[in-house]
Coordinates of C-alpha atoms and ligand atoms in Angstrom, one line a residue:
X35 CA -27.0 1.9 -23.4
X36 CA -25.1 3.8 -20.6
X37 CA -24.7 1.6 -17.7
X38 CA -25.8 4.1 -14.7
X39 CA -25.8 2.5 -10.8
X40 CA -25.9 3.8 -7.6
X41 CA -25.5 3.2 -4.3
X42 CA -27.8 4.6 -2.2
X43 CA -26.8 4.3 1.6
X44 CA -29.3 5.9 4.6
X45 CA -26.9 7.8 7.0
X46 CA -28.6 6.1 10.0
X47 CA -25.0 4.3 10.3
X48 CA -21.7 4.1 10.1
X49 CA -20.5 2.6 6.8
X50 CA -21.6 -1.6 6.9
X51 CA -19.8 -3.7 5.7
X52 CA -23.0 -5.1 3.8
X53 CA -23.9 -1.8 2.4
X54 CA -19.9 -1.3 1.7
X55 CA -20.1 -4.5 -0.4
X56 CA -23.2 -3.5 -2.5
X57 CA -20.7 -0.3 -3.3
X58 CA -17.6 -2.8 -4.6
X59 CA -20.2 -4.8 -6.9
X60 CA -21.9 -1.6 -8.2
X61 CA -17.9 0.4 -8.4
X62 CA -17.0 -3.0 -10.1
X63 CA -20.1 -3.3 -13.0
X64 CA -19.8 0.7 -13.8
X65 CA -16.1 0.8 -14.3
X66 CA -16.7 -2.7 -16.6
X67 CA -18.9 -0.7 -18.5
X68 CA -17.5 2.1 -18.5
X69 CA -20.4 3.2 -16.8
X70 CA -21.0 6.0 -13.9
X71 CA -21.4 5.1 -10.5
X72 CA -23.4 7.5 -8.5
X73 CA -23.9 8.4 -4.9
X74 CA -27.0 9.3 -3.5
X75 CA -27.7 9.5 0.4
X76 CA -31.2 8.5 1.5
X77 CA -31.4 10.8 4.6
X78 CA -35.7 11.3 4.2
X79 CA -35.4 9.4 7.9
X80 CA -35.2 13.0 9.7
X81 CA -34.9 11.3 13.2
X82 CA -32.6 8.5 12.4
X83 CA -30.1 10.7 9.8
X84 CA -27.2 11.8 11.2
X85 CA -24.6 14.2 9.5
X86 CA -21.5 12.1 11.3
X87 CA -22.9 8.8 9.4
X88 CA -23.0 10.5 6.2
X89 CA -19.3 11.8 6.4
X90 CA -18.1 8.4 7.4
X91 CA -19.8 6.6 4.4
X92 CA -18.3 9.5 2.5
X93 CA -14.7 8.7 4.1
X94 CA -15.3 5.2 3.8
X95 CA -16.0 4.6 0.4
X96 CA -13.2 7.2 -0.6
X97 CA -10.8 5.0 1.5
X98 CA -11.5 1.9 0.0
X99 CA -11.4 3.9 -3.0
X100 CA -14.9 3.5 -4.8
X101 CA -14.7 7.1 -6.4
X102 CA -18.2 8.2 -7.6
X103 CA -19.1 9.9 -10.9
X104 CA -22.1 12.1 -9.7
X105 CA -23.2 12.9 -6.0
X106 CA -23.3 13.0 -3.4
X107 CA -27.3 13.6 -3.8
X108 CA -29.2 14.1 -0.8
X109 CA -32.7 12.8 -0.6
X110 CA -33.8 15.7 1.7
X111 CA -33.2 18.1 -1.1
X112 CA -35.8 16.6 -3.3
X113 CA -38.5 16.9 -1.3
X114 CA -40.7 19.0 -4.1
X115 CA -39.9 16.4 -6.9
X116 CA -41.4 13.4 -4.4
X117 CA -44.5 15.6 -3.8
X118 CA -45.0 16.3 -7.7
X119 CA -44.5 12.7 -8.0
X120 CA -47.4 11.7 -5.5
X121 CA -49.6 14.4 -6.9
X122 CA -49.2 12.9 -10.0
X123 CA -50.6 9.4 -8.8
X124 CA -53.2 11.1 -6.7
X125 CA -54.3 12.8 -10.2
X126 CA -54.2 10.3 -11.9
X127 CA -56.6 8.2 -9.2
X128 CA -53.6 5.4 -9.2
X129 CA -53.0 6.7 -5.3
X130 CA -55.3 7.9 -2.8
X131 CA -55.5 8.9 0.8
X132 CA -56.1 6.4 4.0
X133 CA -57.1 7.4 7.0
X134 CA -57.2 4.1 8.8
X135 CA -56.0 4.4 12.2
X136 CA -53.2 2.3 13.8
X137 CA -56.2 1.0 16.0
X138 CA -57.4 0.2 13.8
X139 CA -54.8 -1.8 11.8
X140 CA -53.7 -3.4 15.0
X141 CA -57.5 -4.7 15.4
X142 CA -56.8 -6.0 11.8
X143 CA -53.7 -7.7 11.8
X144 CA -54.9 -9.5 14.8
X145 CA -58.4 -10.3 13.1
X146 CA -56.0 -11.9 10.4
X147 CA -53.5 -13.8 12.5
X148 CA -56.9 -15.3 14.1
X149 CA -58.0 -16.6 11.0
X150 CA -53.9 -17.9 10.4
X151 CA -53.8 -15.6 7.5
X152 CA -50.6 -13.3 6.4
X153 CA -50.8 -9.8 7.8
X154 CA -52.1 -6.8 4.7
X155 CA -53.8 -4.2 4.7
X156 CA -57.6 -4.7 3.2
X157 CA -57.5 -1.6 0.9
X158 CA -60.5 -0.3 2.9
X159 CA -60.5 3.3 2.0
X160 CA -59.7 2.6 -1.6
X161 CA -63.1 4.3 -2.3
X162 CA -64.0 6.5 0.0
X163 CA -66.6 9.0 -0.7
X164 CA -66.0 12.6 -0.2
X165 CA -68.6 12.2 2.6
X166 CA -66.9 9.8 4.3
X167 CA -63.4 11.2 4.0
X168 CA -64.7 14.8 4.9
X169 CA -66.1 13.0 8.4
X170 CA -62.4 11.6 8.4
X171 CA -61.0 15.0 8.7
X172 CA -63.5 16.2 10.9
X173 CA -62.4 13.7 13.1
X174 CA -58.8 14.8 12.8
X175 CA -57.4 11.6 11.9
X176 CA -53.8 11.7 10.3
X177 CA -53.8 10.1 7.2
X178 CA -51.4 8.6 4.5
X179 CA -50.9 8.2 1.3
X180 CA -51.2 4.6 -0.6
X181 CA -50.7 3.8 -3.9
X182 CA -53.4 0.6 -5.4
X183 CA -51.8 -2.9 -5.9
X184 CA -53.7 -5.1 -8.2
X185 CA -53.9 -8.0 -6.2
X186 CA -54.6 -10.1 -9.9
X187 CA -51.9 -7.9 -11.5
X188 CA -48.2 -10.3 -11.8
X189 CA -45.1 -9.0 -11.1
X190 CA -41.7 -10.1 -13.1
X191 CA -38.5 -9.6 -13.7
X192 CA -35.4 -11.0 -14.7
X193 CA -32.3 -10.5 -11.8
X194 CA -29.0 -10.6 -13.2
X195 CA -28.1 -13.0 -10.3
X196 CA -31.2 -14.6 -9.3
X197 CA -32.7 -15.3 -13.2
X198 CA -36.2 -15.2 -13.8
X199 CA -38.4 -13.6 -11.0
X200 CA -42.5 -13.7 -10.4
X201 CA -44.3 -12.0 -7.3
X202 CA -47.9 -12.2 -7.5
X203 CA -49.2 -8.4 -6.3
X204 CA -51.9 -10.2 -3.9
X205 CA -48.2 -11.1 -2.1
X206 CA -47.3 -7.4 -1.6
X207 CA -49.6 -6.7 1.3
X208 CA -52.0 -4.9 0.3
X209 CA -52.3 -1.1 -1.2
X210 CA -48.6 0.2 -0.5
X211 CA -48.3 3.2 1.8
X212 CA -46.1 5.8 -0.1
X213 CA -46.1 8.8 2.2
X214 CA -47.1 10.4 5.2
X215 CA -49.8 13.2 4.9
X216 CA -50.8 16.0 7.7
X217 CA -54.4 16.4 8.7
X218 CA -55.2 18.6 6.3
X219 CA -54.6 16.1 3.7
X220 CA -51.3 18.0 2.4
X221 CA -48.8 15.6 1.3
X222 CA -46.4 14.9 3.9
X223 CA -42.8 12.8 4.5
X224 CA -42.3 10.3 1.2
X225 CA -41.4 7.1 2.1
X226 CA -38.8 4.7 0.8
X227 CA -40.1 2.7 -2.2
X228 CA -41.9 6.2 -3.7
X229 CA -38.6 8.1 -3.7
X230 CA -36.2 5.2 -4.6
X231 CA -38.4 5.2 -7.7
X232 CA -38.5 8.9 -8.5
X233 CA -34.6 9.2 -7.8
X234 CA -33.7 6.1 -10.2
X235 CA -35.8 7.6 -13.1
X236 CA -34.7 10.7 -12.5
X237 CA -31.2 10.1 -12.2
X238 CA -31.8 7.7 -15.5
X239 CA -30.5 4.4 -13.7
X240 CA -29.9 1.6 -15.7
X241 CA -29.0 -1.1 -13.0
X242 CA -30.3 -1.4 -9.4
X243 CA -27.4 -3.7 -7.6
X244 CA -28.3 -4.0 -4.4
X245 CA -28.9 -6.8 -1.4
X246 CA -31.4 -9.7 -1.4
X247 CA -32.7 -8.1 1.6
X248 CA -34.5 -5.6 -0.9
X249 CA -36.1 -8.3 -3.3
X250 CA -39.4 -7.6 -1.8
X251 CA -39.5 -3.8 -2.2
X252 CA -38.4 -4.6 -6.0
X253 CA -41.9 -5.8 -6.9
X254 CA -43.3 -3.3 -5.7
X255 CA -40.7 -0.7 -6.5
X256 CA -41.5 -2.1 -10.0
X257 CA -45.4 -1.3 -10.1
X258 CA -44.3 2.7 -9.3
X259 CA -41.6 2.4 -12.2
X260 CA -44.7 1.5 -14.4
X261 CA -46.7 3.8 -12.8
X262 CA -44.3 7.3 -13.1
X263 CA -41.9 6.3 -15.7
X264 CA -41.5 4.3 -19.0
X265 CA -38.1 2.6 -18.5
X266 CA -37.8 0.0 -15.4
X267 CA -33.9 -0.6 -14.5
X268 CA -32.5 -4.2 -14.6
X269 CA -32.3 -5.6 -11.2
X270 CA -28.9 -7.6 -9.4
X271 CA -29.7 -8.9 -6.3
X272 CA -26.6 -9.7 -4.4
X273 CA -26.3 -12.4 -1.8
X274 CA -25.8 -11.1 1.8
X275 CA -23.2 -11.6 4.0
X276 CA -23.4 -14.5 6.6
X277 CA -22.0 -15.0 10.0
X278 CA -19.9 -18.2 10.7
X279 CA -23.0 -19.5 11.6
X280 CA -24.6 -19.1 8.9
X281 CA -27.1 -16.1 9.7
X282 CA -26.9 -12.7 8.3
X283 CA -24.4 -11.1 9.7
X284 CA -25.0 -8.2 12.1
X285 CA -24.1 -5.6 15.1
X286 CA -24.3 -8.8 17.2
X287 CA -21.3 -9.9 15.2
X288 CA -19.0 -7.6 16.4
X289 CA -16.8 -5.4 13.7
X290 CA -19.4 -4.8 10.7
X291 CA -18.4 -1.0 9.9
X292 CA -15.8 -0.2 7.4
X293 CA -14.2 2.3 10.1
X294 CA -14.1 -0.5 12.6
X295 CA -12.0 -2.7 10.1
X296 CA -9.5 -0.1 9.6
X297 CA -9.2 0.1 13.1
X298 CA -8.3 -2.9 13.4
X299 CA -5.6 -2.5 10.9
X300 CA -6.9 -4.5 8.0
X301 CA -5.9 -2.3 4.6
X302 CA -8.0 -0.5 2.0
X303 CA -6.6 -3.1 -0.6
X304 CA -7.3 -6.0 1.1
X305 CA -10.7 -5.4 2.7
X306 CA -12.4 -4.5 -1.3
X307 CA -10.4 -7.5 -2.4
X308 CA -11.6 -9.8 0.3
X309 CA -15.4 -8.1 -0.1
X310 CA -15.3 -8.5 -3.9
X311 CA -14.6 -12.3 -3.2
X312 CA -18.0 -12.0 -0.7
X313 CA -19.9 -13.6 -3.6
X314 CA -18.1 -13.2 -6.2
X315 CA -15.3 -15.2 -8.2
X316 CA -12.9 -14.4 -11.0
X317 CA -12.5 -16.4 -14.2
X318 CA -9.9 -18.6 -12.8
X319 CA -11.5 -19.1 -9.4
X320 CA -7.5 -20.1 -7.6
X321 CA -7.4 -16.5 -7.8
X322 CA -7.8 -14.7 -4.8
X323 CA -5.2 -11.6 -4.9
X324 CA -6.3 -8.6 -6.9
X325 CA -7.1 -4.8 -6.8
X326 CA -10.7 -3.5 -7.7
X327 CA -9.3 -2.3 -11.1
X328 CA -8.1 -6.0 -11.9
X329 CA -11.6 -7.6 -10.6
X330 CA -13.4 -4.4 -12.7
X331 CA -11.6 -5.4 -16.1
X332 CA -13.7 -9.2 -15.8
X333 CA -16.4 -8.4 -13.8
X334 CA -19.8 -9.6 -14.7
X335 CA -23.2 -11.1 -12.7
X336 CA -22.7 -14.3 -14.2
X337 CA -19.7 -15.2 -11.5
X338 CA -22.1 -14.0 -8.2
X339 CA -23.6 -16.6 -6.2
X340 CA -26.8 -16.9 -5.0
X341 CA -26.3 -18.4 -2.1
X342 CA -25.5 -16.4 0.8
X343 CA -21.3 -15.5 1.2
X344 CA -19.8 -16.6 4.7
X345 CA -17.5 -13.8 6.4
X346 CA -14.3 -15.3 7.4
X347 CA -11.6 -13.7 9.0
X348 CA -9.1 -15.8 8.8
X349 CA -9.5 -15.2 4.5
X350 CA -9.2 -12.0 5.1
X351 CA -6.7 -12.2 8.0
X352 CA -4.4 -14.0 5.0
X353 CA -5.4 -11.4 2.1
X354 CA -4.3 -8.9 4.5
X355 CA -0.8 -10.1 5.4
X356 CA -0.4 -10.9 1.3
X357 CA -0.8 -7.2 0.9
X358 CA 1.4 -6.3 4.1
X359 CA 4.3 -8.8 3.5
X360 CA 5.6 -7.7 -0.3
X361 CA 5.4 -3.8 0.8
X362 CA 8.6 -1.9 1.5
X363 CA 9.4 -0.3 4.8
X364 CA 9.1 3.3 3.3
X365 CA 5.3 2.7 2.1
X366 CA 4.7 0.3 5.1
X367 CA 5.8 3.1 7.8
X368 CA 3.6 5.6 6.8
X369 CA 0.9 3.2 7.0
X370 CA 2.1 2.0 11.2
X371 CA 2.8 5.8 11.9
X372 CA -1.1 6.5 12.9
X373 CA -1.1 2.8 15.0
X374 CA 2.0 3.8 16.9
X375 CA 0.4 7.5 17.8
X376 CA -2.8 6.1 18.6
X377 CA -1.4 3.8 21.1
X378 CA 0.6 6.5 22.8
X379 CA 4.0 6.1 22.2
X380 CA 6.6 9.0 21.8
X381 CA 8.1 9.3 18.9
X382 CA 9.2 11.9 16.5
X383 CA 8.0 10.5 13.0
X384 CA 10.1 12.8 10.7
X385 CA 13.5 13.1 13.2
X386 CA 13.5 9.7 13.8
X387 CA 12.2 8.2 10.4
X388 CA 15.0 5.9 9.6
X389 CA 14.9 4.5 12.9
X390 CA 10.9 3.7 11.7
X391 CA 12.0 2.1 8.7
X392 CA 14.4 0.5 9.8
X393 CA 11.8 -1.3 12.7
X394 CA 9.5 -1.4 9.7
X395 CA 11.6 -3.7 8.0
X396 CA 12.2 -5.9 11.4
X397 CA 8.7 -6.7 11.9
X398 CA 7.1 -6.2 8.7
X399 CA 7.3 -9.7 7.7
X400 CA 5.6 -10.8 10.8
X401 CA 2.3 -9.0 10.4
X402 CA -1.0 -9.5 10.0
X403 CA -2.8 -6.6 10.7
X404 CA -1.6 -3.2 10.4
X405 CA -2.2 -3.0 14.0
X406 CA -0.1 -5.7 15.5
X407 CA 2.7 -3.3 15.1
X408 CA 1.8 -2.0 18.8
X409 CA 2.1 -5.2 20.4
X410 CA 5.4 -6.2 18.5
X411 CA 7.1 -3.0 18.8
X412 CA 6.4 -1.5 22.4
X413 CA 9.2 -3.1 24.1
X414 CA 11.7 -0.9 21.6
X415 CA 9.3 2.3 22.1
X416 CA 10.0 1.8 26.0
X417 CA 12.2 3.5 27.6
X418 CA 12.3 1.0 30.7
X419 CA 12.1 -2.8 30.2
X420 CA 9.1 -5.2 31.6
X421 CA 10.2 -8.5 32.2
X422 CA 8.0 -11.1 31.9
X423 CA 8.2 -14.3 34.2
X424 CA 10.3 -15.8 31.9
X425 CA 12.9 -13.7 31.1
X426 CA 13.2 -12.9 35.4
X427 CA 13.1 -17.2 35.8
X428 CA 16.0 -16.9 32.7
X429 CA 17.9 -13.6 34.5
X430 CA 18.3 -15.7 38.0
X431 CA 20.1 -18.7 36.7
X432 CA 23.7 -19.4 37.8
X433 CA 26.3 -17.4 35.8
X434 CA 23.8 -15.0 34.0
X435 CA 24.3 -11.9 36.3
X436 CA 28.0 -12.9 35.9
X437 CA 27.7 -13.1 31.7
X438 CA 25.6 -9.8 32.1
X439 CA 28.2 -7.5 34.0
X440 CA 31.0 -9.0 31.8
X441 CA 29.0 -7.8 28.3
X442 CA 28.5 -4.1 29.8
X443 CA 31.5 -3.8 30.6
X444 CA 32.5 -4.8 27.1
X445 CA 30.0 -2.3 25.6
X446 CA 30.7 0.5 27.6
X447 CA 34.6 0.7 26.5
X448 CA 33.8 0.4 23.1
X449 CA 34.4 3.6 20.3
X450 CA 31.8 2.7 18.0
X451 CA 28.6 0.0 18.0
X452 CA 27.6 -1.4 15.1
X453 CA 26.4 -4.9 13.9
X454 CA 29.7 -6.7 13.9
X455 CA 31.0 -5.0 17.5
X456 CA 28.0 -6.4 18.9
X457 CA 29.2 -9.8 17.9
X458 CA 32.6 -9.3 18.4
X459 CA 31.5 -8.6 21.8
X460 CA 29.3 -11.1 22.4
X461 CA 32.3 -13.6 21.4
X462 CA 35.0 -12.2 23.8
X463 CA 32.1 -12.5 27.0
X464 CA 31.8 -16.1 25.8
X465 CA 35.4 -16.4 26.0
X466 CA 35.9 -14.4 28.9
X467 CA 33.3 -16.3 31.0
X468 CA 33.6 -19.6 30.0
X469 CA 29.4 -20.1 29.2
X470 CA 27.9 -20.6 25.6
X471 CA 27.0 -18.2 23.3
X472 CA 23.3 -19.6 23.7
X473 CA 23.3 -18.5 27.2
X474 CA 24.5 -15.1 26.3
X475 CA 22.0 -14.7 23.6
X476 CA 19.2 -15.5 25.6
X477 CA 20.3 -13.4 28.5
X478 CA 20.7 -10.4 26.4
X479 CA 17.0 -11.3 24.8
X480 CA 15.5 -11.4 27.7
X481 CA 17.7 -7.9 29.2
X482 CA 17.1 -5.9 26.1
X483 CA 13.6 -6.9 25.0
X484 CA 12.3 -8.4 28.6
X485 CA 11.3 -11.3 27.2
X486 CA 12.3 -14.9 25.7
X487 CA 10.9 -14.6 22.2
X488 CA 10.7 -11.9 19.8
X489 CA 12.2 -10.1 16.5
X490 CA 15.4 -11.0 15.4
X491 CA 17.7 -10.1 18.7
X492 CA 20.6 -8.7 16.6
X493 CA 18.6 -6.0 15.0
X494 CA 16.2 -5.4 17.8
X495 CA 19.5 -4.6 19.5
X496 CA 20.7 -2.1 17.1
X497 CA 16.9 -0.2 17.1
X498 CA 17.2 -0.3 20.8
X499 CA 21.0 1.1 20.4
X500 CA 19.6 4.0 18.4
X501 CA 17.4 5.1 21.0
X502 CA 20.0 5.3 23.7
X503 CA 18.6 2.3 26.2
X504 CA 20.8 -0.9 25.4
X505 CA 23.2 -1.0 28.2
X506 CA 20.2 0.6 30.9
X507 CA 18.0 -2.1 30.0
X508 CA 21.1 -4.7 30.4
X509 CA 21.9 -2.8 34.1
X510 CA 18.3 -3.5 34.9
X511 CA 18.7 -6.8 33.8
X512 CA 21.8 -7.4 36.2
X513 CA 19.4 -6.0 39.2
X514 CA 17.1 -8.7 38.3
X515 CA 19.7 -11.2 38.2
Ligands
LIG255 N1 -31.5 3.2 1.5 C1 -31.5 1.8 1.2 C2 -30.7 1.0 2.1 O1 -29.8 1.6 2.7 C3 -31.1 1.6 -0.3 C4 -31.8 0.5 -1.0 C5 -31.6 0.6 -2.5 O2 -30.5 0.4 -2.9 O3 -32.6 0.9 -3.1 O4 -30.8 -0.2 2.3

């Protein structure tokens, strides 16, 4: 059999984090199989599609780099087959039209709460008489569309993660509304679970992988399957994602879109590795570093949890630097380029590429997110220096301005700067002024960078040399002094 997923997103969204995990377990089971992973956007939700969410679920899945095999497929263009669907269960008596009014299932539901029963509809118009449902449309009512649920009939299935599953259909809530209709009776909008079904037979799925969130819609996804088709796909039920707290996590939550992560500077890599370990573990569970192809070569439902997968961002925080840490400065660069434009500072990022690099390679080792770059480099992107109240307190102690004057001079009658001038330098103001080369040091720290900790001083020196502002920032160090 060819394994055949999909992920079907609605674009009512940016990409979720949830919905951008479902896309790393199905991604991960097709290329296992050598399968094909398909994209199909459920935009039948007219008022709450939007073409902006479907280009960043597009952008989204292509950066984290879960290519598709077929698709995108857009609901909204299948309109016709949904309705020859319908037909078919309205021939076939298996559907029918209700034209109970929300009056008049509001009077219901509270007639059932009443009596402390669950909430379904009581399959009223099941058998309407053509007298009665002509009086219906005489009255103008709007009706829809439902399709019968045997409330004896037995649901089951066996998930791939969840084992053996039974849903009795008097648990479904009653006969399930399928579409919308107009007034005339003409088949209107289809709704969810009707064109789910008709696009997985149709597009000859073999696997539905998606959240637990959607076990309920299964069962009765499953009575349509049985109903319109003769193959019903095997169902993978993945556990959802969890705040720290251990509820499912949402908007309320703060960063859940895939944009939003990389943003924040979290990369491709580490985000699908860190989501494929949301609920999933490799053979030998220490393992916790690997691309999707890696995960993709052992792969299989028997490693996913059931239980629900806490989000924690201190995991990823740590996958992320792993990635960051081992990459050199030329790949890294490219990567802080877009952080350093977005935050405003002026730069010309083919001119001055080895200057990039070479901070690249300064503060590489320290980061944790691609976007940290802005706060560790901005002092060298300066032109002038901020002091903080440390490095003033530092700048005003006895013999500092002294120390200070003594170095620029120093630097200012040299030919050439390089590494070991700064040092000799350094040495002969030591000498010269009779104070110890830890005073100096930290003096120049806080002159050239305007503060008391930071990147190695020696190279932050020589970045800040390139660019022309080492002895202005020591000169506005002496005015502090
Ligand atoms: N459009 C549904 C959602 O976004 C897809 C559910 C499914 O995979 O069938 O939740």
């Amino acid at each position: 059999m060819t394994v055949r997923v999909r992920l079907a997103p609605s674009p009512t969204g940016n990409l979720h984090i949830g919905t951008a995990r479902t896309a790393v377990f199905n991604w991960l089971f097709a290329r296992h199989h050598q399968g094909q992973f398909i994209l199909r956007i459920e935009d039948t939700d007219e008022a709450r599609s939007k073409p902006e969410y479907t280009q960043n679920i597009l952008d989204g899945l292509s950066w984290l780099g879960l290519n598709w095999d077929e698709g995108p497929i857009f609901q909204s263009k299948r309109i016709d087959q949904y309705h020859q669907a319908i037909q078919k269960l309205l021939d076939q008596d298996l559907a029918y039209r209700c034209y109970t009014t929300p009056e008049e299932l509001d009077a219901l539901r509270e007639s059932q709460k009443a009596r402390k029963e669950a909430p379904r509809y009581d399959n009223r118009h099941r058998n309407l008489s053509q007298e009665q449902e002509a009086a219906f449309i005489a009255e103008g009512r709007q009706p829809v569309i439902r399709v019968k649920i045997d409330d004896d009939g037995q649901i089951n299935w066996t998930d791939l993660v969840r084992g053996p599953m039974a849903w009795k259909g008097s648990d479904l809530g009653g006969d399930m509304v399928i579409a919308r209709a107009k007034a005339s009776g003409e088949i209107g909008q289809p709704l969810y679970n009707l064109a789910v079904v008709v696009d997985d037979l149709d597009m000859q799925i073999s696997h539905v992988i998606r959240g637990e969130d959607h076990i309920a819609n299964t069962a009765k996804q499953i009575l349509l399957y049985e109903a319109l088709g003769d193959t019903i796909p095997t169902f993978a039920h993945t556990p959802l994602i969890l705040n720290p707290e251990g509820r499912k996590l949402s908007k309320r939550d703060g960063v859940t879109s895939i944009s939003d992560f990389q943003e924040m500077g979290f990369t491709a890599e580490a985000l699908a590795n860190y989501m494929t370990l949301l609920g999933w573990s490799p053979t030998d569970a220490t393992q916790e570093l690997f691309l999707l192809d890696n995960a993709a070569e052992q792969f299989s439902f028997e490693r996913v949890n059931k239980a629900g997968a806490k989000f924690d961002w201190d995991k990823l925080d740590w996958i992320n630097s792993q990635y960051l840490h081992p990459m050199p400065a030329t790949e890294l660069v490219e990567r802080l380029i877009p952080y350093w434009q977005a935050a405003g500072f002026s730069f010309d990022p083919v001119a001055e590429r080895p200057w990039l690099e070479q901070l690249t390679a300064l503060i590489g080792p320290s980061l944790t997110r691609l976007k940290d770059c802005v706060d560790m480099s901005q002092f060298l992107f300066d032109d002038a220096v901020e002091f903080s109240e440390d490095a003033i307190t530092h700048l005003q102690q006895d013999g500092v301005a002294a120390a200070l004057a003594s170095l620029k001079q120093v630097l200012s009658s040299l030919e050439t700067f390089s590494a070991e001038a700064a040092q000799t330098s350094i040495k002969q103001v030591v000498k010269e002024q009779g104070v110890k080369k830890g005073l100096v040091m930290k003096s120049l720290r806080a002159s050239l960078t305007g503060s008391l900790k930071g990147p190695d001083l020696m190279e932050s020196w020589l970045l800040l040399h390139q660019r022309g502002v080492d002895l202005k920032r020591i000169e506005q160090a002496i005015a502090q002094a």
